[in-house]
C-alpha cells in the first residue's frame, strides 16, 4: 500500500486580493533623480501573485515587455528600465515595444505602460541607423492599438519619448502619475541653461544663477500637477495605490469599443 504521509504541494491561489495595496512602492524611487532602480520590482509588486512573464528578456534590456494578470485579467506590460541606459529609448527598444504592442492589440490584450524615460538615446550612430523611423513605428503602434491602454508615469517623462510611451495625446485611455513624476520637455538643468541663458551669462556668479534657475524651473514644471491641470494626467496617485487604480481602470474599460475608420488598414512607417 502506498504511504499516505507524502506532503502535498501548496496550492497557489488563482486570484489575488483586488484591494491589496503596495506600500513598498512608496519608497522605491531614490531621492536622487540620477539614481536608478529596478522597474521589474514595480511591475511584480502590482501584478497578481507577483508573476510576470517577460518576453525578449535579453534583447534591448532598456525596455521591458511581458505578460501578467491584474485582477485575474491578462494584460501586456511595457516599461522603461532605468538600470540600463537610464531607460532611454533607442532603435532596438522602439522595435521591441512596437512589436509587443501590436501583438497585444492582435489578441485584444489590454496594455499597461510604466514610464520612466529621459528621452531618446542621443548619438550619431542612432541617427544614421534611422532612430526617427524606428521611433515612428512605436508612435504608430500605440496610436493604432484600440485595446484598453493605461499608463503610469513613475518618474521622468521627457520630450519626444513622452509621446512615444503612450501619453494622453497618443490615445491612452487613462494616465496615472506618481508624485515623483516629472513631465516636461527636458530636464531642469538643460532647460534652465537654454531658457535663462542670457540671465546666467550676465550674472556676477553664473554658476549660482544657473542653480537658482534650475530650481525655479524644477519647482514649476518637474512635477505631475502642471500636466494634470492641462488634462494630460487623469490622477496623481500614491505609488501604493497603483494596483487598485489599474484594476478600477481595467474594469471601467472592459467593454471599450473603438469604431474603425473606413479603410482596409493604415500605412505603418516602415
CSV table of N, CA, C and O in Angstrom, one decimal, residues 16 52 60 98 125 184 202 205-206 221 229-230 234 246:
chain,number,residue,atom,x,y,z
A,16,UNK,N,-5.7,37.2,-6.7
A,16,UNK,CA,-5.0,38.0,-5.8
A,16,UNK,C,-6.0,39.0,-5.3
A,16,UNK,O,-6.9,39.4,-6.0
A,52,UNK,N,5.3,37.7,-13.4
A,52,UNK,CA,5.5,38.5,-14.6
A,52,UNK,C,6.3,37.6,-15.6
A,52,UNK,O,7.4,37.2,-15.3
A,60,UNK,N,17.5,44.4,-26.1
A,60,UNK,CA,17.1,45.8,-25.8
A,60,UNK,C,16.6,45.9,-24.3
A,60,UNK,O,15.5,46.2,-24.0
A,98,UNK,N,7.3,48.2,-30.0
A,98,UNK,CA,6.3,48.2,-31.1
A,98,UNK,C,5.7,46.9,-31.4
A,98,UNK,O,4.5,46.7,-31.6
A,125,UNK,N,25.4,57.4,-34.3
A,125,UNK,CA,25.0,56.1,-34.8
A,125,UNK,C,23.5,55.8,-34.8
A,125,UNK,O,23.0,55.2,-35.7
A,184,UNK,N,7.9,67.0,-18.7
A,184,UNK,CA,8.3,68.2,-19.2
A,184,UNK,C,9.1,68.0,-20.5
A,184,UNK,O,9.2,66.8,-21.0
A,202,UNK,N,24.9,87.0,-17.7
A,202,UNK,CA,25.0,88.3,-17.2
A,202,UNK,C,25.2,88.4,-15.7
A,202,UNK,O,25.6,89.4,-15.2
A,205,UNK,N,27.7,85.8,-10.6
A,205,UNK,CA,28.1,84.4,-10.3
A,205,UNK,C,27.2,83.4,-11.2
A,205,UNK,O,26.1,83.0,-10.8
A,206,UNK,N,27.6,83.1,-12.4
A,206,UNK,CA,26.8,82.4,-13.3
A,206,UNK,C,26.4,81.0,-12.8
A,206,UNK,O,25.3,80.5,-13.0
A,221,UNK,N,7.9,73.0,-13.2
A,221,UNK,CA,7.5,72.1,-14.3
A,221,UNK,C,7.8,70.6,-13.9
A,221,UNK,O,7.2,69.7,-14.5
A,229,UNK,N,-3.2,69.6,-14.6
A,229,UNK,CA,-4.0,70.8,-14.7
A,229,UNK,C,-4.5,71.0,-16.2
A,229,UNK,O,-5.5,71.5,-16.5
A,230,UNK,N,-3.6,70.5,-17.1
A,230,UNK,CA,-3.9,70.6,-18.6
A,230,UNK,C,-4.6,69.4,-19.1
A,230,UNK,O,-4.8,69.3,-20.3
A,234,UNK,N,-4.7,62.0,-15.7
A,234,UNK,CA,-6.1,61.9,-15.1
A,234,UNK,C,-6.1,62.0,-13.6
A,234,UNK,O,-7.0,62.5,-13.0
A,246,UNK,N,-5.2,50.6,-11.3
A,246,UNK,CA,-5.2,49.9,-12.6
A,246,UNK,C,-6.4,48.9,-12.7
A,246,UNK,O,-7.0,48.8,-13.7
